[in-house]
Coordinates of C-alpha atoms in Angstrom, one line a residue:
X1 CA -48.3 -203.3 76.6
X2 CA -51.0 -202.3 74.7
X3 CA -54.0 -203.7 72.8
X4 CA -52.2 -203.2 69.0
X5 CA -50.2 -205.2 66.6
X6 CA -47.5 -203.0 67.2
X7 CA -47.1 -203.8 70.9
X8 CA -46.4 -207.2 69.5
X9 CA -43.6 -206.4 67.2
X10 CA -41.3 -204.8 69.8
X11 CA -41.5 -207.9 71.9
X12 CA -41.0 -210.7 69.3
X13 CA -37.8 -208.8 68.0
X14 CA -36.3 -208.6 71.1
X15 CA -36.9 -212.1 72.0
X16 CA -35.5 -213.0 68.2
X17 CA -32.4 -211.3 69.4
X18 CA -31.7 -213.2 72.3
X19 CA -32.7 -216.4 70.9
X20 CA -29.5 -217.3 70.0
X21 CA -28.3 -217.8 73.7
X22 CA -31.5 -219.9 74.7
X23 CA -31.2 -223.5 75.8
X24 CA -33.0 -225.0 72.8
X25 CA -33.3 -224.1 68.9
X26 CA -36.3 -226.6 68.2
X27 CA -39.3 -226.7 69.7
X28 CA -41.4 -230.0 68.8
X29 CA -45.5 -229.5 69.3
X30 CA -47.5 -232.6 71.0
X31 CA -50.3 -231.8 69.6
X32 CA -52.8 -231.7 66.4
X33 CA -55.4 -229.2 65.2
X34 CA -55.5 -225.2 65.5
X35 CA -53.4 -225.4 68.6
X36 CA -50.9 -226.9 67.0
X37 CA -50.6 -224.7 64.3
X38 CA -51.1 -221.3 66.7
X39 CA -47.6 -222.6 68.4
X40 CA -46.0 -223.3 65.6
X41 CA -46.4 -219.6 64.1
X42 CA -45.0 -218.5 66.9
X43 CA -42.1 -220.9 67.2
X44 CA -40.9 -220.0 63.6
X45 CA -41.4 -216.5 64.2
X46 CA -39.2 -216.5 66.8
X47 CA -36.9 -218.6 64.3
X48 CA -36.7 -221.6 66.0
X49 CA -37.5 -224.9 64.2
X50 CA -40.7 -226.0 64.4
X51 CA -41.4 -229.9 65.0
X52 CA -44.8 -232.0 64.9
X53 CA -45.7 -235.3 66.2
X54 CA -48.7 -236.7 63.9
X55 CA -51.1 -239.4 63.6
X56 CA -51.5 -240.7 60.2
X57 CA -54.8 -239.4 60.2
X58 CA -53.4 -236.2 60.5
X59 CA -51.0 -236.0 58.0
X60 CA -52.6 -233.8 55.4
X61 CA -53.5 -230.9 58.2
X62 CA -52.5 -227.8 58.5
X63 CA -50.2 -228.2 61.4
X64 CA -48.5 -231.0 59.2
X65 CA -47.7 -228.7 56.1
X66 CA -46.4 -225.4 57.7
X67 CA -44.2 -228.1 60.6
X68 CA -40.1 -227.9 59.4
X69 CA -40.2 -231.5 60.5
X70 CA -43.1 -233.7 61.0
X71 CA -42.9 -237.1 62.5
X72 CA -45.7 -239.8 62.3
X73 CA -46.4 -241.6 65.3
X74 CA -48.7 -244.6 66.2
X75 CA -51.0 -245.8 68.4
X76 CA -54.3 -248.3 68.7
X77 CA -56.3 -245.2 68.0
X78 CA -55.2 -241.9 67.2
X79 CA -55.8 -240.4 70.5
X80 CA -53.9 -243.1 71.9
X81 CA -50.7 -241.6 69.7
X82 CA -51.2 -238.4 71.0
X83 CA -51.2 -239.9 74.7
X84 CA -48.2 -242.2 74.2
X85 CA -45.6 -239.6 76.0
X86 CA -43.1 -241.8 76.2
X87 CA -43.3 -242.5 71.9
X88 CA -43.4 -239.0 71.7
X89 CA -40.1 -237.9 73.7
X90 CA -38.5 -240.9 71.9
X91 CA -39.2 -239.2 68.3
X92 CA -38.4 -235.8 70.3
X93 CA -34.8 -236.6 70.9
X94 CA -34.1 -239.1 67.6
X95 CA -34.9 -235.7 65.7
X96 CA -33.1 -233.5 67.9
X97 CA -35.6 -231.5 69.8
X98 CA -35.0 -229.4 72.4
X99 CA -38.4 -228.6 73.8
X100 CA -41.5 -229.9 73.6
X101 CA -44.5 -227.7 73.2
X102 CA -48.0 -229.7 74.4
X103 CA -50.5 -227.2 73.8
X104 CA -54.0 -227.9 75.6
X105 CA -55.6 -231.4 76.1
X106 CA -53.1 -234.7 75.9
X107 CA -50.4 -234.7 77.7
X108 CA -50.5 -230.9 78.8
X109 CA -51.2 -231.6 82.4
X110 CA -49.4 -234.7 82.9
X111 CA -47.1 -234.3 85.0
X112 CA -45.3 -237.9 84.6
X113 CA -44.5 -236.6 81.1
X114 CA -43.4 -233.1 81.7
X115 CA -41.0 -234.9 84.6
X116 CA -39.8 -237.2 81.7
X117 CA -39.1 -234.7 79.4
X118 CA -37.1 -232.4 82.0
X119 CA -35.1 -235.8 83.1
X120 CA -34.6 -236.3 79.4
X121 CA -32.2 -232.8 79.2
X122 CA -35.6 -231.1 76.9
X123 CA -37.1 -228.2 78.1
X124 CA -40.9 -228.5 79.1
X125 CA -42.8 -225.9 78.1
X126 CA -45.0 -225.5 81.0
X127 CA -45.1 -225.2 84.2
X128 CA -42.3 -227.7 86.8
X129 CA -43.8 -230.7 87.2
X130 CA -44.8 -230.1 91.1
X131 CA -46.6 -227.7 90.0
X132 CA -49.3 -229.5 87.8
X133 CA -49.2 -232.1 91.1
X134 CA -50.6 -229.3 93.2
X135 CA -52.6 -227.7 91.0
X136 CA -53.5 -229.7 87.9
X137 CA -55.5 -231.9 90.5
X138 CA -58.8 -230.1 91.4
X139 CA -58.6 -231.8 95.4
X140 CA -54.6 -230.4 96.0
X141 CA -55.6 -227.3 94.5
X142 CA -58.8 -226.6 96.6
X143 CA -57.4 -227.5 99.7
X144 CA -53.7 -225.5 98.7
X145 CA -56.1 -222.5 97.8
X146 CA -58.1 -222.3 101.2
X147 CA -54.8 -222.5 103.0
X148 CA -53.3 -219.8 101.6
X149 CA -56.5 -217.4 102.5
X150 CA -58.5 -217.2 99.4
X151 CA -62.1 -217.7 98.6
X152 CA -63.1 -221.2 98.4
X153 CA -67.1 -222.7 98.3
X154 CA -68.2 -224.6 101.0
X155 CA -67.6 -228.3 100.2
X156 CA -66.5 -231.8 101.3
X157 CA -63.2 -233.4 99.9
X158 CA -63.4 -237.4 99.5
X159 CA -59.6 -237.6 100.1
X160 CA -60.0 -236.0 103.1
X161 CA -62.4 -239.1 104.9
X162 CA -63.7 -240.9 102.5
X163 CA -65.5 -243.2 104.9
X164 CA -67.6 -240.1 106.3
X165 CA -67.4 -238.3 102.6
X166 CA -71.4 -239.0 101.8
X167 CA -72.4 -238.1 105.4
X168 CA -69.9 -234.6 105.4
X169 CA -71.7 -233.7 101.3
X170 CA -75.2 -234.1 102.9
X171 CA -73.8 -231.9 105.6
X172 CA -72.8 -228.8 103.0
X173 CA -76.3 -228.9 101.9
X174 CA -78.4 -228.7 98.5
X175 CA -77.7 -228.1 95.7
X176 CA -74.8 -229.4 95.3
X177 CA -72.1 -229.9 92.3
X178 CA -70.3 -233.0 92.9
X179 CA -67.0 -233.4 90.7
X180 CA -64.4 -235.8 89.7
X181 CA -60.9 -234.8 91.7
X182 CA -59.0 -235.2 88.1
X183 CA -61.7 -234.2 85.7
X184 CA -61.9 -231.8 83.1
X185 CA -64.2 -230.4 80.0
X186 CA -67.1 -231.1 82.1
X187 CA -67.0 -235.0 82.4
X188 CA -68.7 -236.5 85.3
X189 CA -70.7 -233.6 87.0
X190 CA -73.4 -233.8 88.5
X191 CA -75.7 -231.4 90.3
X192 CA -77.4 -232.7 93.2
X193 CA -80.6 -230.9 94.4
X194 CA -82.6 -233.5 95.9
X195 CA -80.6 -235.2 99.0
X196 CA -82.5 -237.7 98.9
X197 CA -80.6 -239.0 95.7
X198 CA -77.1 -238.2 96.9
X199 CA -75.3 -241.5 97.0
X200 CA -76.9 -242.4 93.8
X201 CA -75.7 -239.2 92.1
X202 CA -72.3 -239.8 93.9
X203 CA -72.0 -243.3 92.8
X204 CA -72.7 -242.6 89.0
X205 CA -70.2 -239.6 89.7
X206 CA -67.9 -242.0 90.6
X207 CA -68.4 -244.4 88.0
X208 CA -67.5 -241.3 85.1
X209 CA -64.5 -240.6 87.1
X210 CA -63.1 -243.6 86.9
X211 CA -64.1 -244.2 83.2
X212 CA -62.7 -240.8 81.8
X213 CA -59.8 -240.0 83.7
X214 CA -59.0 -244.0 85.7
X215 CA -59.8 -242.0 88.8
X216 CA -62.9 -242.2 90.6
X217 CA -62.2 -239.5 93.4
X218 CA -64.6 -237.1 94.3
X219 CA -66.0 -233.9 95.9
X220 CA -68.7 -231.8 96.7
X221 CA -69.1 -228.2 96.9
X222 CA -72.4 -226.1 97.0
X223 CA -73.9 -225.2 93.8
X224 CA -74.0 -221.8 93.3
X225 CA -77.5 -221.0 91.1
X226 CA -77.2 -219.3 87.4
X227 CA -73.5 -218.4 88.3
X228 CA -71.4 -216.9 85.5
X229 CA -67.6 -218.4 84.8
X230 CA -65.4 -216.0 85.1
X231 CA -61.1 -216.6 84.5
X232 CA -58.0 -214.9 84.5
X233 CA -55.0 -215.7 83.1
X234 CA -51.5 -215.5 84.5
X235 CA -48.2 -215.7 83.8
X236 CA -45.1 -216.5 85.9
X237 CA -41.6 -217.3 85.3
X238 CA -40.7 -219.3 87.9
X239 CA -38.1 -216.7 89.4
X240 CA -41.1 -214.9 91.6
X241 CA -42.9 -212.5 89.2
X242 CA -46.6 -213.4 88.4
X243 CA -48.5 -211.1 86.6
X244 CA -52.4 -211.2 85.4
X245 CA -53.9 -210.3 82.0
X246 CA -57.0 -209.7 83.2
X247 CA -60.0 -211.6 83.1
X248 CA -62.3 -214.3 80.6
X249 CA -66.0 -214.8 80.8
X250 CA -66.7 -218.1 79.6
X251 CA -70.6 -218.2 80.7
X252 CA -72.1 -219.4 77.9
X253 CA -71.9 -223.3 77.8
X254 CA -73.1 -226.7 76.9
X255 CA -72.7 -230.2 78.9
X256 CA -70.8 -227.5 81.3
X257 CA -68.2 -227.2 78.0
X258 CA -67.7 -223.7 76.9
X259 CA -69.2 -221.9 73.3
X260 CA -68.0 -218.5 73.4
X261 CA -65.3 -216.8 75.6
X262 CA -65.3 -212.8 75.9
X263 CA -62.9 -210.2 77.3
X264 CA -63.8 -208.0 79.3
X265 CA -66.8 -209.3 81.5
X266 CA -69.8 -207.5 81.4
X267 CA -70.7 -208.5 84.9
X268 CA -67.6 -206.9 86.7
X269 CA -67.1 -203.3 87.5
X270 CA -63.5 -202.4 87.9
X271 CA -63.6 -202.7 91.3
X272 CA -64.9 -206.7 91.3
X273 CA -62.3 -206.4 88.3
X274 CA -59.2 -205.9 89.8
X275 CA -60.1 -208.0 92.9
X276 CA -60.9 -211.3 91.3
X277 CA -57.5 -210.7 89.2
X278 CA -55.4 -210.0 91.9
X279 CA -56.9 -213.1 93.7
X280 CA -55.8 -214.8 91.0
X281 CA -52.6 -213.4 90.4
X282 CA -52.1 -214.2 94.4
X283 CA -53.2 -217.6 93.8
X284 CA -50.3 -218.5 91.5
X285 CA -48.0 -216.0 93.3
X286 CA -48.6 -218.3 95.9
X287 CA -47.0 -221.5 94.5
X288 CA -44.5 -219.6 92.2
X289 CA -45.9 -220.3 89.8
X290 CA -44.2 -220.6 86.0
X291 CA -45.9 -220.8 83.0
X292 CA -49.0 -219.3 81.2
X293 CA -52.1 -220.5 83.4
X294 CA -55.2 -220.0 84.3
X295 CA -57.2 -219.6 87.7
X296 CA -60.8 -220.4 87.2
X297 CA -63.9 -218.6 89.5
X298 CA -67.3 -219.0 90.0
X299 CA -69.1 -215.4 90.1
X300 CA -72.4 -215.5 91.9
X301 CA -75.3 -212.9 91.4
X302 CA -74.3 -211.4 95.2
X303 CA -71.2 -209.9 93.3
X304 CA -69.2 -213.1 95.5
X305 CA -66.7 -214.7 93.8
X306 CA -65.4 -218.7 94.7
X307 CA -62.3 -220.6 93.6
X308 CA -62.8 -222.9 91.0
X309 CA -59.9 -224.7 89.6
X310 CA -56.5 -223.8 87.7
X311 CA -55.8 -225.1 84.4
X312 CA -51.9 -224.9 84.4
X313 CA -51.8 -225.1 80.5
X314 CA -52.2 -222.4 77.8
X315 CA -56.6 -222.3 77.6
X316 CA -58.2 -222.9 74.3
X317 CA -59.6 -219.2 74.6
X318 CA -56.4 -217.3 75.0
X319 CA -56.7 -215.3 71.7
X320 CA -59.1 -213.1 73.0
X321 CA -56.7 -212.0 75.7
X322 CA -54.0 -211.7 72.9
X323 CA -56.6 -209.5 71.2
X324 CA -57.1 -207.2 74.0
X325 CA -53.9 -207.1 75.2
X326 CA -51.5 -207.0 72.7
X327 CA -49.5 -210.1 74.1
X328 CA -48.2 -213.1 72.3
X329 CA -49.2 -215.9 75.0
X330 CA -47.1 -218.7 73.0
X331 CA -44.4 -216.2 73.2
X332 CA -44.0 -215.5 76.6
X333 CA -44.3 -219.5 77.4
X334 CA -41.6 -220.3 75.6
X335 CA -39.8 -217.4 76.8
X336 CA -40.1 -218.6 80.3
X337 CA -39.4 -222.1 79.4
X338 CA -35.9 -221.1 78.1
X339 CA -35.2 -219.2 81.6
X340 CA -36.0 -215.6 80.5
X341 CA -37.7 -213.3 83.3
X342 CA -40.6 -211.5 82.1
X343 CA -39.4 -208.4 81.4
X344 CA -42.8 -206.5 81.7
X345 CA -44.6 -205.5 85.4
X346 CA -48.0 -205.4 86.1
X347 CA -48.6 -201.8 85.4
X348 CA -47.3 -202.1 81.5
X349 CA -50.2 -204.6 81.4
X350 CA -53.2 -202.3 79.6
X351 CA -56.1 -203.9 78.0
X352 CA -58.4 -201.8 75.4
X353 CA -61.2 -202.8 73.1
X354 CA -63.5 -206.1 73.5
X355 CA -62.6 -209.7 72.1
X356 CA -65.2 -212.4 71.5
X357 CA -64.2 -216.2 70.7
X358 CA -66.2 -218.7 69.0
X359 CA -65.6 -222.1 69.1
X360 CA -67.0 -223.6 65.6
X361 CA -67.8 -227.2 66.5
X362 CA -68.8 -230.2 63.9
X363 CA -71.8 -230.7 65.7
X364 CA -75.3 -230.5 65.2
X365 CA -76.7 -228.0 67.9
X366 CA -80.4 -229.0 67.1
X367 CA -79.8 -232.8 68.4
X368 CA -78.5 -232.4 71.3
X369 CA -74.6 -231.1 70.5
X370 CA -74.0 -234.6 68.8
X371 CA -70.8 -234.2 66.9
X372 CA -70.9 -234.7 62.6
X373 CA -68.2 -236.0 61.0
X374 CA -67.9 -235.7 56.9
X375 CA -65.4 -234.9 54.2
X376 CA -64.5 -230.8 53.8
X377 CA -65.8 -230.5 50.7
X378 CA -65.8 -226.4 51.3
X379 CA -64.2 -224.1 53.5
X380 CA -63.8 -220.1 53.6
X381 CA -63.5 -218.9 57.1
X382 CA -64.9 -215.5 57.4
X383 CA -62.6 -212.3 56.8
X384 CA -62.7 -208.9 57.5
X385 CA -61.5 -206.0 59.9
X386 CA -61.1 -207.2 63.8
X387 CA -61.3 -211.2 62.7
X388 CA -58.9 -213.8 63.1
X389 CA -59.7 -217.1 62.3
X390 CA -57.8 -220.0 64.3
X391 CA -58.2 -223.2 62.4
X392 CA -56.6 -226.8 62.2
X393 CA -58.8 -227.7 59.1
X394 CA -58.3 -227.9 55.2
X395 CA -60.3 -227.8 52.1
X396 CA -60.2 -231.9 50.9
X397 CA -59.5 -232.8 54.6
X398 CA -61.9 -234.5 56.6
X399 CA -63.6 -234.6 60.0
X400 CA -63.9 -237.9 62.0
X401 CA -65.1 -238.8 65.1
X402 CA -61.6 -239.7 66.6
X403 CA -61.2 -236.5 68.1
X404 CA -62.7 -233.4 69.5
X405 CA -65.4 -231.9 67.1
X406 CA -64.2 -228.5 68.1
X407 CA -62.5 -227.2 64.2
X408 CA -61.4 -223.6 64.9
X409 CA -61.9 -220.9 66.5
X410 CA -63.5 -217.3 65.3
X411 CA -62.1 -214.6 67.5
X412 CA -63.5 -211.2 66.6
X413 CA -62.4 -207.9 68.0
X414 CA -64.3 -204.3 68.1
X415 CA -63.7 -201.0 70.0
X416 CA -66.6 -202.3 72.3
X417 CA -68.9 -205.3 72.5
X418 CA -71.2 -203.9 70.4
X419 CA -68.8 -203.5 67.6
X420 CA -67.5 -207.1 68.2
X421 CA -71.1 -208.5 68.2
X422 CA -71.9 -206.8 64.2
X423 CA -68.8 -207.8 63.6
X424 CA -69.1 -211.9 64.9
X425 CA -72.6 -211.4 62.7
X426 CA -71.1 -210.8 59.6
X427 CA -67.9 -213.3 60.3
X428 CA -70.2 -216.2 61.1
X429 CA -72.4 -215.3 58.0
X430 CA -69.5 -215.7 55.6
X431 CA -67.8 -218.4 57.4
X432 CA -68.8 -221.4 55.5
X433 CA -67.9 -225.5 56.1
X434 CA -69.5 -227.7 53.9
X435 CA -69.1 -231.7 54.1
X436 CA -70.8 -231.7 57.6
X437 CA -73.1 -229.8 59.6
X438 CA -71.5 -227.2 62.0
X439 CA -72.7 -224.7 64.7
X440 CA -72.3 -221.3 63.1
X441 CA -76.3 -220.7 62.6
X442 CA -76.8 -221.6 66.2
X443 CA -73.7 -218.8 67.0
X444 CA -75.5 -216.6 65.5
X445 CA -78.7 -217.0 66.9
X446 CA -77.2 -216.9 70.3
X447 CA -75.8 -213.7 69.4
X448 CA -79.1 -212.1 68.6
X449 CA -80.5 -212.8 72.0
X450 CA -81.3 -210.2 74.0
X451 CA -80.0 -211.6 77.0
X452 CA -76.6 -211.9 75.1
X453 CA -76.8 -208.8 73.5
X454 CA -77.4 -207.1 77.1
X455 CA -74.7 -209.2 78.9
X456 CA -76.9 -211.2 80.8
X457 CA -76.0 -214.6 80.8
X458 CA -75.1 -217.0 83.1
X459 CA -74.0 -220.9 82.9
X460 CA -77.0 -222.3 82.4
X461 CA -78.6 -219.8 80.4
X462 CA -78.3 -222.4 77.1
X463 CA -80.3 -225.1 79.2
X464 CA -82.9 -222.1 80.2
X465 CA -83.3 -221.1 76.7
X466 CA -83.2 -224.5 74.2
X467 CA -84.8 -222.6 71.4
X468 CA -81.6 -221.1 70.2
X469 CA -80.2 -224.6 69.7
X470 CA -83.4 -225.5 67.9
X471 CA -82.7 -224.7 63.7
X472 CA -86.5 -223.7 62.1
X473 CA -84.9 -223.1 58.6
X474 CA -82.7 -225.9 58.2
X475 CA -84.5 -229.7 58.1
X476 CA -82.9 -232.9 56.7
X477 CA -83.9 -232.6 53.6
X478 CA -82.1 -229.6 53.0
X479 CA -79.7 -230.3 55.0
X480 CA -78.5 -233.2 52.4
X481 CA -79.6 -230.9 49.6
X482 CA -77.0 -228.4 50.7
X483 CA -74.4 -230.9 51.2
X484 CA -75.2 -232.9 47.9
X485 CA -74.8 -229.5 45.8
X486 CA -71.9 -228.4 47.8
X487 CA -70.4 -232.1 46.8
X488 CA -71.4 -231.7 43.0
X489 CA -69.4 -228.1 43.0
X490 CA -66.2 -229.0 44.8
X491 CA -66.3 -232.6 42.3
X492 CA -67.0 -230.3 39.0
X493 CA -64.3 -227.3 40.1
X494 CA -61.7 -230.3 40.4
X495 CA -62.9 -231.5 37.0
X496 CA -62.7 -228.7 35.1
X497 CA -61.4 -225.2 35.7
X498 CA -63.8 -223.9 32.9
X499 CA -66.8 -225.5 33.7
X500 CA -68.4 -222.5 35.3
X501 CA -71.8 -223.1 32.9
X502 CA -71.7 -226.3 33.5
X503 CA -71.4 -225.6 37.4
X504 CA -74.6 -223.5 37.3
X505 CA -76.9 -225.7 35.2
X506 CA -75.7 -228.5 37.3
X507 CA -76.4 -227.1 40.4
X508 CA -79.2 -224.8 39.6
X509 CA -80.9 -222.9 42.3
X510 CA -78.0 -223.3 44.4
X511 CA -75.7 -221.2 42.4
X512 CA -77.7 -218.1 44.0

């Protein structure tokens, strides 16, 4: 396959013709936001029915509107909805569903829930149940991983002693990265680079584990210094063929959570290239692996390269592998989850041209990430040629602090990286949000910095260089000047469809 819309077509028509003989004609989505309405494009393109769960607060979304069927469900909070799996297959099978789709996040590493769902006669799509037992947890995974050959950092494993766990850390030597077993998204990490304050760092550790995920297992593994984050994606289908769509770099990052995603690397030549993806692909080849995944590295400035987790769920930066590659991931998922083969070997797999995502957060970048919340009074995503704009948000909808303050997704694609980086430029320029404050000034200061611009960036090049989060043009004052005129134009363009005068003598200066 090949990096143009066109590759795309010939696929999606030929899985539309054998549709009809599949296992399931519905395909209900257990999940909210942009994600949710990625899957469901595909799942009506493929002309299957498309189903959404929904918490109340979610009802007028995207996802909601463009759904064939949506269903509210309830909880204590809304995350709690989205968690309940067992009120979730129950609405799946009253309305008929005959797979479940749980896109990233919830329940899409559960493996209790994916076991319930099989057990239930619904298709899960994702990978068997076992597999997210072996590899969903970060402990089974490491230990599965240095078994079968491949590159592993030194560590210590709590499950392994935990009696001798603090003495066998010390041991591997500082500095160290100690991590929950069933973490994620950054949550309880810790680096460690005076030993002195180990069991202190590994009791707080600990403590985050147990809060965030109700597990407080740990372990330790050397810190490698201003590594970059480097991932490939897979795909298997369960029958024995694993294949790789080359690789992510997801250096740039805050609170060890990932900004912007790129494809391909800058750091690897093709040599580096097709050895860290063929580790990968080995990785899942190993465990026979099904699904769409992702095996996660650390890249060190010695060119060395170190096993660092799998995500065995469809990864919140998987456009730009779509971009480069011409593949619909959502696609091939539920292709494999309704028993096709992939049809495709590694060799048809070509990549061309560079991707670059964005993740547009609700957050104020200039204290400290902290997530904003307000009503969308205005929103016009940016446009143009090589952009594509994922987004779960609406004009008149509203962002709370109940969930993620991630609110789409800019993915911008150019003959090279150059091209991708005017391109981003522009993009983020037009993209506006108004109702609460977002990052797209800091995106595009990050952008301009040399170090960016040159490919030089590691993970902790964001700590290194706190300026860029820093906004000089923008204080509070006219921060709630922006937002009260952007409030006084969407109330007076609801008011009055001929009230353009009106509009700019209200608003005055801000009109320009």
């Amino acid at each position: 396959m090949k990096a143009s819309s066109g590759a795309l077509t010939p696929r999606l028509q030929a899985a539309r013709k054998q549709v009809s003989s599949w296992p399931f004609d519905s395909v209900l989505v257990a999940n909210r936001g942009e994600i949710a309405v990625r899957v469901l494009r595909t799942v009506q393109a493929l002309g299957l029915r498309g189903l959404i769960v929904h918490h109340a607060a979610d009802r007028h979304t995207p996802a909601v509107r463009m759904a064939d069927q949506a269903i509210e469900i309830t909880g204590s909070t809304p995350v709690a909805a989205y968690l309940d799996g067992a009120q979730i297959l129950d609405k799946a099978k009253a309305a008929g569903a005959g797979a479940i789709h749980p896109g990233y996040g919830f329940l899409s590493e559960n493996s209790g829930f994916a076991r319930a769902v099989e057990a239930a006669g619904l298709a899960f799509v994702g990978p068997t149940p076992e597999q997210i037992d072996l590899m969903g947890d970060k402990v089974r995974a490491r230990n599965f991983v240095e078994k079968a050959g491949f590159p592993v950092a030194p560590s210590a494993i709590e499950d392994d002693d935990p009696a001798s766990f603090v003495e066998r850390a010390r041991a591997v030597g500082a500095p160290l990265l100690i991590k929950p077993s069933a973490g994620g998204g950054g949550k309880g990490m810790r680096i460690v680079r005076d030993l002195s304050l180990l069991e202190t760092e590994i009791d707080r550790a600990r403590s985050e584990g147990q809060r965030y995920f109700g597990d407080g297992r740990l372990y330790a593994e050397r810190y490698v210094e201003n590594p970059r984050h480097i991932e490939v994606q897979v795909l298997g289908d369960g029958r024995g063929k694993v294949v790789h769509c080359f690789e992510r770099e997801c250096s740039v990052q805050r609170r060890f959570q990932k900004i912007v995603e790129e494809t391909p690397s800058p750091a690897l030549t093709p040599g580096k290239r097709e050895d860290i993806c063929e580790t990968a692909a080995g990785i899942a080849r190993s465990c026979g692996y099904r699904n769409a995944g992702t095996v996660e590295f650390i890249f060190g400035q010695d060119g060395e390269f170190y096993y660092l987790e799998t995500n065995t769920r469809l990864q919140v930066e998987h456009p730009v592998t779509e971009q480069i590659t011409g593949l619909d991931l959502v696609l091939e998922q539920l292709c494999v989850a309704a028993g096709q083969p992939l049809p495709y070997a590694q060799a048809d797999i070509q990549a061309s041209g560079h991707a670059i995502e964005f993740r547009i957060y609700a957050e104020d970048p200039g204290r400290g990430y902290t997530p904003t919340t307000g009503p969308i009074l205005k929103w016009k995503p940016g446009e143009g040629e090589g952009v594509r704009m994922d987004a779960g948000v609406l004009e008149g909808g509203e962002v709370t602090a109940s969930f993620d303050p991630m609110i789409a997704k800019l993915i911008i694609t150019g003959a090279d990286r150059s091209e991708a980086i005017a391109r981003a430029d522009r993009a983020l320029a037009e993209t506006v949000l108004l109702g609460c404050k977002t990052n797209t000034a800091f995106l595009r200061r990050l952008i301009a910095h040399p170090a960016f611009v040159s490919g030089d960036v590691h993970t902790g090049f964001l700590d290194a260089n706190p300026q860029i989060a820093a906004d000089p043009a923008m204080d509070e004052s006219m921060t709630q000047s922006l937002l009260a005129a952007a409030s006084l134009v969407t109330r007076t363009m609801r008011d009055t469809a001929d009230a353009v005068p009106e509009l700019h003598a209200a608003i005055g200066a801000w009109s320009n």
